């Protein structure tokens, strides 16, 4: 018995020693807890020698109703972290950005309630500046009685040099009454603008995803359908639009296996578009499987639209914390598509659920509190033609709350969800876990309030579909991962919370 105990203690000790991975501080005091929800809203891997991180409303500004944003400029060799500040009216909100050789171009949105007007503007940020000027150029302005009357979306090309922006207006019945797709490039100039005149017969639609290629071709995925009941939608159809300056081509596929919930897209090595996501067989139920297809960009057609139901193990629940929903009561959200060197495709997704409860205060006010659950990571594999063929589930459970309604970045601050990278033909996933899961226990939830119990783990997925997990930051370091930002040969640049308040920018050597 003593030998077994000694062996167990030695094993745990080895785990903890391995977890004391080389953490190198790049910059101290980069955020305080009040600004965490606005940290790292934009992450850009430049073609040059720097990484860029956009932080909204980062420093408290002396003038009321004004925000002071900050761009962190991180040398890729980890030698220096500088910053660029930008002051603007707080009604403008950062959306996305791209670059050319000399400048960053940040897209902001604003909705003016009095004028019932939605606007998108583009502001130039010089890479060699320490203070940028707020001088936005209007990209588009539309009249809309409510924020529910339009959809706004954007995408940046894989090489970060072009940005596509789209706005779709809807009528009271929810059908499209107007739209505009724009492409921006060098010097922040609009390269072209085109209207998306959809001609499908179904009266209802849902926008799903947009991506743009390095040469400026825009691809927009949406689903259309007829009448809807509590359980089903008529004539469920998937549409993929290829949009260029003078042309719009559509490819349509009828869906017979269920009802599409969402979509993720990427370009593969052949230049084709991979589409993957999740579906349900009953609108009154949760997702029950994965679908995938390839859009051939040369022949403008959808190939191999296929689906795969979740295996039986998906519904098998271990005993978890009291009140945690069952696996079958989680929605599933796609996160990333990756392609290995041999053409194998993997779609990563995550089980997510939000619960709410209300109570009446002594003053008679009704307060609502929310609890967020981020459960298992789903990995769906397909061959280079998009044919689904394998599936794995990576076990975890992160709980944030109960508390107020939080933005996603705030939830990440409390240890929710995961971040993934493709590097050296392996997929790397970093996320929070409960340290007891590395001390002989299993399925222990990682709760936001138990800060001293949080450890950071790394899961790798190889091209042969092997999955392994190890601890890389344990609580003994007094550091808690907030968000991984970039990954390269020198490690992972990430945001850490050191102690209770001090935000740090550090490098994790794996």
Coordinates of C-alpha atoms in Angstrom, one line a residue:
X1 CA 0.0 0.0 0.0
X2 CA 2.8 2.4 0.9
X3 CA 4.5 1.6 -2.4
X4 CA 1.3 2.4 -4.3
X5 CA 0.9 5.7 -2.4
X6 CA 4.5 6.6 -3.1
X7 CA 4.1 5.8 -6.7
X8 CA 0.9 7.9 -6.9
X9 CA 2.6 10.9 -5.2
X10 CA 5.5 10.6 -7.5
X11 CA 3.2 10.5 -10.6
X12 CA 1.3 13.6 -9.4
X13 CA 4.6 15.3 -8.7
X14 CA 5.8 14.6 -12.2
X15 CA 2.6 16.0 -13.6
X16 CA 3.0 19.2 -11.6
X17 CA 6.7 19.5 -12.6
X18 CA 5.8 19.1 -16.2
X19 CA 3.1 21.8 -15.7
X20 CA 5.7 24.4 -14.6
X21 CA 6.3 25.2 -18.2
X22 CA 8.4 28.1 -19.1
X23 CA 6.3 31.3 -18.7
X24 CA 8.1 34.4 -19.8
X25 CA 6.6 37.8 -18.9
X26 CA 6.3 40.1 -21.9
X27 CA 4.4 43.0 -20.3
X28 CA 3.0 43.5 -16.8
X29 CA -0.3 45.3 -15.9
X30 CA -1.8 45.2 -19.3
X31 CA -5.4 45.2 -18.1
X32 CA -7.5 45.6 -14.9
X33 CA -10.6 43.5 -14.2
X34 CA -12.9 46.4 -15.2
X35 CA -11.5 46.4 -18.8
X36 CA -11.4 42.6 -19.4
X37 CA -14.6 42.4 -21.5
X38 CA -13.0 44.8 -24.0
X39 CA -9.6 43.1 -24.2
X40 CA -8.3 41.3 -27.3
X41 CA -11.4 42.0 -29.4
X42 CA -9.2 42.1 -32.5
X43 CA -6.2 39.8 -33.1
X44 CA -4.1 40.2 -36.3
X45 CA -1.1 38.2 -37.3
X46 CA 0.7 40.6 -39.5
X47 CA 2.7 39.7 -42.6
X48 CA 5.5 41.8 -41.0
X49 CA 7.4 41.3 -37.8
X50 CA 4.6 42.1 -35.3
X51 CA 1.4 40.8 -33.8
X52 CA -1.4 43.2 -33.2
X53 CA -4.1 43.1 -30.5
X54 CA -7.1 45.6 -30.4
X55 CA -8.4 46.5 -27.0
X56 CA -11.5 48.7 -26.8
X57 CA -12.2 51.2 -24.0
X58 CA -8.9 50.1 -22.4
X59 CA -7.7 53.1 -20.5
X60 CA -10.2 55.3 -18.6
X61 CA -10.4 58.6 -20.4
X62 CA -10.7 62.0 -18.7
X63 CA -13.6 63.2 -20.9
X64 CA -17.1 61.8 -20.5
X65 CA -18.7 59.7 -23.2
X66 CA -15.2 59.0 -24.8
X67 CA -13.3 55.8 -25.1
X68 CA -9.5 55.4 -25.3
X69 CA -8.7 52.2 -27.2
X70 CA -5.3 50.6 -27.3
X71 CA -3.5 48.5 -30.0
X72 CA -0.8 46.3 -28.6
X73 CA 2.1 45.8 -31.0
X74 CA 4.0 42.7 -30.1
X75 CA 7.3 41.9 -31.7
X76 CA 7.2 38.3 -33.0
X77 CA 10.6 37.7 -31.5
X78 CA 9.1 38.7 -28.1
X79 CA 11.6 41.6 -27.8
X80 CA 9.2 44.5 -27.3
X81 CA 5.5 45.4 -26.7
X82 CA 4.5 48.9 -27.7
X83 CA 1.1 50.5 -28.1
X84 CA -1.0 52.8 -30.2
X85 CA -3.9 54.7 -28.6
X86 CA -7.1 55.9 -30.3
X87 CA -9.7 58.2 -28.7
X88 CA -13.3 58.2 -30.1
X89 CA -16.9 58.7 -29.1
X90 CA -18.1 55.7 -27.0
X91 CA -21.1 55.1 -29.3
X92 CA -18.7 53.6 -31.9
X93 CA -17.8 49.9 -31.4
X94 CA -14.9 48.0 -32.9
X95 CA -15.9 45.2 -35.2
X96 CA -13.0 43.9 -37.3
X97 CA -9.7 45.0 -38.9
X98 CA -7.2 44.3 -41.7
X99 CA -3.8 45.7 -42.8
X100 CA -1.6 46.8 -45.6
X101 CA 2.1 47.5 -45.4
X102 CA 1.9 50.8 -43.5
X103 CA -1.5 50.8 -41.8
X104 CA -4.2 49.0 -39.9
X105 CA -7.8 49.6 -40.9
X106 CA -10.4 49.2 -38.2
X107 CA -14.1 48.8 -38.8
X108 CA -16.6 50.4 -36.3
X109 CA -20.3 50.3 -36.1
X110 CA -22.8 52.7 -34.6
X111 CA -26.6 52.8 -34.3
X112 CA -28.2 56.2 -33.8
X113 CA -31.5 55.8 -32.1
X114 CA -32.8 59.3 -32.8
X115 CA -32.1 59.1 -36.5
X116 CA -32.9 55.4 -36.7
X117 CA -29.7 55.0 -38.7
X118 CA -27.0 52.2 -38.7
X119 CA -23.5 53.1 -39.9
X120 CA -20.3 51.3 -40.5
X121 CA -17.1 53.4 -40.6
X122 CA -13.5 52.7 -41.3
X123 CA -10.6 54.4 -39.4
X124 CA -6.9 54.3 -40.4
X125 CA -4.3 53.5 -37.7
X126 CA -0.7 54.0 -38.7
X127 CA 1.6 51.2 -37.7
X128 CA 4.4 53.6 -36.8
X129 CA 2.3 55.9 -34.6
X130 CA 1.9 56.0 -30.9
X131 CA -1.3 58.0 -31.1
X132 CA -3.8 57.5 -34.0
X133 CA -6.3 60.1 -35.1
X134 CA -10.0 59.5 -35.1
X135 CA -11.0 60.4 -38.7
X136 CA -13.5 57.7 -39.8
X137 CA -14.7 57.3 -43.4
X138 CA -18.3 56.1 -43.8
X139 CA -18.5 52.7 -45.4
X140 CA -22.3 52.4 -45.4
X141 CA -25.4 54.0 -43.8
X142 CA -28.8 52.5 -43.7
X143 CA -32.2 53.5 -42.3
X144 CA -33.6 51.0 -39.9
X145 CA -36.4 51.5 -37.3
X146 CA -35.0 48.8 -35.0
X147 CA -31.7 47.0 -34.6
X148 CA -33.7 43.8 -35.5
X149 CA -34.4 45.2 -39.0
X150 CA -30.9 44.5 -40.4
X151 CA -27.9 42.1 -40.2
X152 CA -24.3 43.3 -40.4
X153 CA -21.4 41.0 -41.0
X154 CA -17.8 41.1 -42.0
X155 CA -14.8 38.9 -42.9
X156 CA -11.1 39.3 -43.4
X157 CA -9.0 37.4 -46.0
X158 CA -6.6 34.7 -44.8
X159 CA -3.6 37.0 -45.6
X160 CA -5.2 39.9 -43.6
X161 CA -5.1 42.3 -46.6
X162 CA -8.8 42.5 -47.6
X163 CA -12.0 42.9 -45.7
X164 CA -15.5 42.2 -46.9
X165 CA -18.5 43.9 -45.3
X166 CA -22.1 43.2 -45.8
X167 CA -25.5 44.6 -44.6
X168 CA -28.8 43.0 -45.2
X169 CA -32.1 44.8 -44.6
X170 CA -35.3 42.9 -43.8
X171 CA -39.0 43.7 -43.9
X172 CA -41.5 43.1 -41.1
X173 CA -42.1 39.5 -42.3
X174 CA -38.4 38.8 -42.1
X175 CA -37.6 38.5 -45.8
X176 CA -34.8 40.4 -47.5
X177 CA -35.7 43.8 -48.9
X178 CA -32.2 45.1 -49.6
X179 CA -28.5 44.3 -49.3
X180 CA -25.0 45.5 -50.0
X181 CA -21.7 43.7 -50.1
X182 CA -18.4 45.7 -50.2
X183 CA -14.8 44.8 -50.5
X184 CA -12.0 47.0 -49.0
X185 CA -8.2 46.8 -49.8
X186 CA -5.0 48.8 -49.9
X187 CA -5.2 52.3 -48.4
X188 CA -8.6 51.6 -46.9
X189 CA -10.2 52.1 -50.3
X190 CA -13.4 50.4 -51.3
X191 CA -12.5 48.1 -54.2
X192 CA -16.0 47.3 -55.2
X193 CA -19.6 47.2 -54.1
X194 CA -22.4 44.9 -55.2
X195 CA -26.0 44.2 -54.2
X196 CA -27.0 40.7 -53.2
X197 CA -30.2 40.1 -55.1
X198 CA -31.3 36.7 -53.8
X199 CA -33.9 34.9 -55.8
X200 CA -34.8 31.8 -53.8
X201 CA -38.5 31.0 -53.6
X202 CA -38.6 30.5 -49.8
X203 CA -39.9 33.6 -47.9
X204 CA -37.6 33.0 -44.8
X205 CA -33.8 32.9 -44.4
X206 CA -31.0 32.8 -41.9
X207 CA -27.5 34.1 -42.5
X208 CA -24.8 31.7 -41.5
X209 CA -21.3 32.7 -42.4
X210 CA -19.2 34.8 -44.8
X211 CA -15.5 34.5 -45.8
X212 CA -13.4 36.3 -48.4
X213 CA -10.4 34.9 -50.3
X214 CA -7.0 36.6 -50.8
X215 CA -8.0 37.7 -54.3
X216 CA -11.2 39.3 -53.1
X217 CA -13.9 36.7 -53.9
X218 CA -16.7 36.7 -51.2
X219 CA -18.6 33.6 -50.2
X220 CA -21.8 33.9 -48.2
X221 CA -23.7 30.9 -46.8
X222 CA -27.3 31.1 -45.8
X223 CA -30.3 28.8 -45.4
X224 CA -33.8 29.5 -46.6
X225 CA -37.1 27.8 -45.7
X226 CA -40.9 28.0 -46.1
X227 CA -43.5 27.7 -43.3
X228 CA -42.2 26.8 -39.9
X229 CA -43.9 24.9 -37.1
X230 CA -42.7 24.1 -33.6
X231 CA -40.9 21.0 -34.9
X232 CA -40.0 21.6 -38.5
X233 CA -39.4 23.9 -41.4
X234 CA -40.6 23.4 -45.0
X235 CA -38.3 23.1 -48.0
X236 CA -35.0 23.6 -46.0
X237 CA -32.4 24.7 -48.5
X238 CA -28.7 25.6 -48.2
X239 CA -27.4 28.4 -50.4
X240 CA -23.8 29.4 -51.1
X241 CA -23.2 32.7 -52.9
X242 CA -20.0 33.6 -54.7
X243 CA -19.8 37.4 -55.0
X244 CA -17.4 39.4 -57.1
X245 CA -17.5 43.0 -58.4
X246 CA -19.6 42.3 -61.4
X247 CA -21.1 38.9 -60.8
X248 CA -23.1 36.8 -58.3
X249 CA -23.2 33.0 -58.6
X250 CA -25.3 30.8 -56.4
X251 CA -25.3 27.1 -55.6
X252 CA -28.3 25.5 -53.8
X253 CA -28.8 22.2 -52.1
X254 CA -32.0 20.8 -50.6
X255 CA -31.6 19.5 -47.1
X256 CA -33.3 16.2 -46.4
X257 CA -31.6 15.1 -43.1
X258 CA -32.7 17.9 -40.8
X259 CA -32.6 21.6 -40.1
X260 CA -29.3 23.5 -40.2
X261 CA -28.4 25.4 -37.0
X262 CA -25.1 27.1 -38.1
X263 CA -22.1 27.0 -40.3
X264 CA -18.3 27.5 -40.3
X265 CA -16.3 27.9 -43.5
X266 CA -12.7 27.9 -44.6
X267 CA -10.6 27.7 -47.8
X268 CA -8.7 24.4 -48.2
X269 CA -5.3 24.0 -50.0
X270 CA -7.0 23.6 -53.3
X271 CA -8.7 26.9 -53.0
X272 CA -12.2 25.4 -52.5
X273 CA -14.6 26.4 -49.7
X274 CA -15.2 23.8 -46.9
X275 CA -18.6 24.2 -45.1
X276 CA -19.3 22.4 -41.9
X277 CA -21.7 22.8 -39.0
X278 CA -24.5 21.1 -37.0
X279 CA -28.1 20.3 -37.5
X280 CA -31.1 19.1 -35.6
X281 CA -33.9 16.7 -36.7
X282 CA -36.5 18.4 -34.6
X283 CA -36.6 22.2 -34.0
X284 CA -37.9 21.5 -30.5
X285 CA -34.8 19.5 -29.8
X286 CA -31.0 20.2 -29.7
X287 CA -28.4 19.4 -32.4
X288 CA -28.1 15.7 -33.2
X289 CA -25.3 15.6 -35.8
X290 CA -22.7 17.2 -38.1
X291 CA -22.9 18.1 -41.8
X292 CA -20.2 19.0 -44.3
X293 CA -19.8 19.9 -47.9
X294 CA -17.2 21.3 -50.4
X295 CA -17.9 24.2 -52.7
X296 CA -15.8 23.8 -55.9
X297 CA -14.8 27.4 -56.7
X298 CA -13.8 26.5 -60.3
X299 CA -17.0 24.8 -61.3
X300 CA -19.2 26.8 -58.8
X301 CA -21.0 23.8 -57.4
X302 CA -21.5 22.1 -54.1
X303 CA -20.0 18.6 -53.7
X304 CA -20.5 15.9 -51.2
X305 CA -23.1 17.4 -48.9
X306 CA -23.3 14.8 -46.3
X307 CA -24.2 14.3 -42.6
X308 CA -23.2 12.2 -39.6
X309 CA -25.3 11.7 -36.5
X310 CA -23.6 12.0 -33.2
X311 CA -22.6 8.6 -31.8
X312 CA -24.4 7.0 -28.9
X313 CA -21.7 8.1 -26.4
X314 CA -22.8 11.7 -27.0
X315 CA -25.9 11.2 -24.9
X316 CA -24.2 9.2 -22.1
X317 CA -23.8 11.5 -19.1
X318 CA -21.5 11.0 -16.2
X319 CA -22.7 12.4 -12.9
X320 CA -21.8 16.1 -12.9
X321 CA -22.5 19.1 -10.6
X322 CA -26.1 19.5 -9.4
X323 CA -28.1 21.5 -11.9
X324 CA -25.8 20.9 -14.9
X325 CA -28.0 20.2 -18.0
X326 CA -27.6 16.9 -19.7
X327 CA -25.5 16.6 -22.8
X328 CA -28.6 16.2 -25.0
X329 CA -29.8 19.6 -23.6
X330 CA -26.8 21.5 -24.9
X331 CA -26.7 23.5 -28.2
X332 CA -23.6 22.8 -30.3
X333 CA -21.7 25.8 -31.7
X334 CA -19.0 25.4 -34.4
X335 CA -15.6 27.0 -33.6
X336 CA -13.0 26.2 -36.3
X337 CA -12.3 24.2 -39.4
X338 CA -8.7 23.0 -39.9
X339 CA -7.0 21.0 -42.7
X340 CA -4.1 18.7 -42.1
X341 CA -1.3 18.3 -44.7
X342 CA -2.8 15.0 -46.0
X343 CA -6.2 16.8 -46.7
X344 CA -8.0 15.5 -43.6
X345 CA -10.5 18.1 -42.4
X346 CA -11.5 18.5 -38.7
X347 CA -14.4 20.6 -37.5
X348 CA -14.2 21.6 -33.9
X349 CA -17.3 22.5 -31.9
X350 CA -18.5 23.0 -28.4
X351 CA -21.5 22.2 -26.3
X352 CA -23.0 25.4 -24.8
X353 CA -25.9 26.3 -22.6
X354 CA -27.2 29.3 -20.8
X355 CA -29.7 29.1 -17.9
X356 CA -31.4 31.9 -16.2
X357 CA -33.5 32.4 -13.1
X358 CA -35.2 35.5 -11.7
X359 CA -36.0 36.7 -8.2
X360 CA -37.7 39.8 -6.7
X361 CA -35.6 42.0 -4.5
X362 CA -36.8 43.6 -1.3
X363 CA -37.3 46.8 -3.3
X364 CA -39.7 45.1 -5.7
X365 CA -37.2 44.9 -8.6
X366 CA -36.9 41.7 -10.7
X367 CA -33.3 40.6 -11.1
X368 CA -32.2 37.9 -13.5
X369 CA -29.1 35.8 -13.0
X370 CA -27.4 33.7 -15.6
X371 CA -25.2 30.6 -15.5
X372 CA -23.1 29.7 -18.6
X373 CA -22.0 26.1 -19.3
X374 CA -19.3 25.2 -21.7
X375 CA -19.1 21.4 -22.0
X376 CA -17.3 18.9 -24.2
X377 CA -15.4 19.7 -27.4
X378 CA -16.6 17.8 -30.5
X379 CA -14.1 16.8 -33.2
X380 CA -15.7 15.7 -36.5
X381 CA -13.2 14.4 -39.2
X382 CA -13.7 14.2 -42.9
X383 CA -11.5 13.3 -45.9
X384 CA -10.2 15.8 -48.4
X385 CA -13.5 15.5 -50.3
X386 CA -15.5 16.5 -47.3
X387 CA -16.9 13.0 -46.5
X388 CA -17.4 12.7 -42.8
X389 CA -15.8 9.6 -41.4
X390 CA -14.8 9.8 -37.7
X391 CA -15.8 11.6 -34.5
X392 CA -14.3 12.2 -31.1
X393 CA -15.3 14.0 -28.0
X394 CA -12.9 15.8 -25.6
X395 CA -14.3 15.8 -22.1
X396 CA -14.5 19.1 -20.1
X397 CA -17.0 21.2 -18.2
X398 CA -16.6 24.9 -17.4
X399 CA -19.2 26.8 -15.5
X400 CA -19.4 30.6 -15.2
X401 CA -21.9 32.1 -12.8
X402 CA -24.4 32.5 -11.5
X403 CA -24.2 36.2 -12.1
X404 CA -25.1 39.0 -14.5
X405 CA -25.2 38.8 -18.3
X406 CA -21.6 38.9 -19.6
X407 CA -20.0 39.3 -23.0
X408 CA -18.1 36.3 -24.3
X409 CA -14.7 37.8 -23.5
X410 CA -15.7 38.3 -19.9
X411 CA -16.8 34.7 -19.8
X412 CA -13.4 33.6 -21.1
X413 CA -11.8 35.7 -18.4
X414 CA -13.7 33.5 -15.9
X415 CA -12.4 30.3 -17.6
X416 CA -15.0 29.5 -20.2
X417 CA -14.6 27.9 -23.6
X418 CA -11.4 27.1 -25.5
X419 CA -9.0 28.5 -28.2
X420 CA -7.5 26.4 -31.0
X421 CA -4.6 26.7 -33.3
X422 CA -3.2 24.7 -36.2
X423 CA 0.6 24.5 -36.1
X424 CA 3.2 22.0 -37.5
X425 CA 0.3 19.8 -38.7
X426 CA -1.2 19.5 -35.3
X427 CA -4.3 21.1 -33.7
X428 CA -3.6 22.7 -30.3
X429 CA -6.5 23.5 -27.9
X430 CA -5.9 25.5 -24.8
X431 CA -8.6 25.8 -22.1
X432 CA -9.2 25.9 -18.3
X433 CA -9.8 22.7 -16.3
X434 CA -10.1 21.8 -12.6
X435 CA -6.8 20.7 -11.1
X436 CA -8.5 17.8 -9.4
X437 CA -8.9 16.1 -12.8
X438 CA -5.1 15.7 -12.7
X439 CA -5.1 14.2 -9.2
X440 CA -6.9 11.0 -9.8
X441 CA -10.4 12.4 -10.1
X442 CA -12.5 12.8 -13.3
X443 CA -15.3 15.0 -14.6
X444 CA -14.8 17.7 -11.9
X445 CA -16.4 21.0 -13.2
X446 CA -14.2 24.0 -13.5
X447 CA -16.1 26.8 -11.8
X448 CA -15.4 30.5 -12.2
X449 CA -15.5 31.2 -8.5
X450 CA -12.8 28.6 -7.6
X451 CA -9.9 30.6 -8.9
X452 CA -7.3 28.6 -6.9
X453 CA -8.5 25.4 -8.5
X454 CA -8.0 26.5 -12.2
X455 CA -5.3 24.9 -14.2
X456 CA -4.6 25.4 -17.9
X457 CA -4.5 22.3 -20.1
X458 CA -3.3 21.7 -23.6
X459 CA -5.0 19.1 -25.9
X460 CA -3.4 18.1 -29.2
X461 CA -5.1 16.4 -32.1
X462 CA -2.8 14.8 -34.7
X463 CA -3.5 14.2 -38.4
X464 CA -3.9 10.5 -37.4
X465 CA -6.7 11.6 -35.1
X466 CA -4.8 10.8 -31.9
X467 CA -5.9 13.0 -29.0
X468 CA -3.7 13.7 -25.9
X469 CA -4.1 16.2 -23.0
X470 CA -1.7 17.5 -20.4
X471 CA -1.5 20.3 -17.9
X472 CA 0.6 23.3 -18.9
X473 CA -0.1 25.9 -16.2
X474 CA -1.1 24.8 -12.7
X475 CA -2.4 26.9 -9.8
X476 CA 1.0 26.9 -8.0
X477 CA 2.1 29.5 -10.6
X478 CA -0.5 32.0 -9.2
X479 CA -1.4 32.6 -12.9
X480 CA -4.6 32.0 -14.6
X481 CA -5.0 32.0 -18.4
X482 CA -7.5 34.5 -19.8
X483 CA -7.0 34.1 -23.5
X484 CA -4.4 32.6 -25.9
X485 CA -3.6 35.1 -28.7
X486 CA -1.0 33.7 -31.1
X487 CA 1.0 30.6 -31.6
X488 CA 4.3 30.1 -33.4
X489 CA 7.6 28.2 -33.1
X490 CA 8.5 30.2 -29.9
X491 CA 5.4 29.3 -28.0
X492 CA 1.9 30.7 -27.3
X493 CA 1.5 34.4 -26.5
X494 CA -1.4 34.7 -24.0
X495 CA -3.1 36.9 -21.6
X496 CA -2.8 35.9 -17.9
X497 CA -4.4 37.0 -14.7
X498 CA -1.7 37.1 -12.1
X499 CA -3.1 37.3 -8.6
X500 CA -6.5 38.9 -8.3
X501 CA -6.2 41.9 -10.6
X502 CA -2.9 42.1 -12.5
X503 CA -3.2 41.3 -16.2
X504 CA -0.1 40.1 -17.9
X505 CA 1.0 39.4 -21.5
X506 CA 3.2 36.4 -21.4
X507 CA 4.8 33.7 -23.6
X508 CA 4.1 30.0 -22.8
X509 CA 6.9 27.7 -24.1
X510 CA 5.3 24.4 -24.9

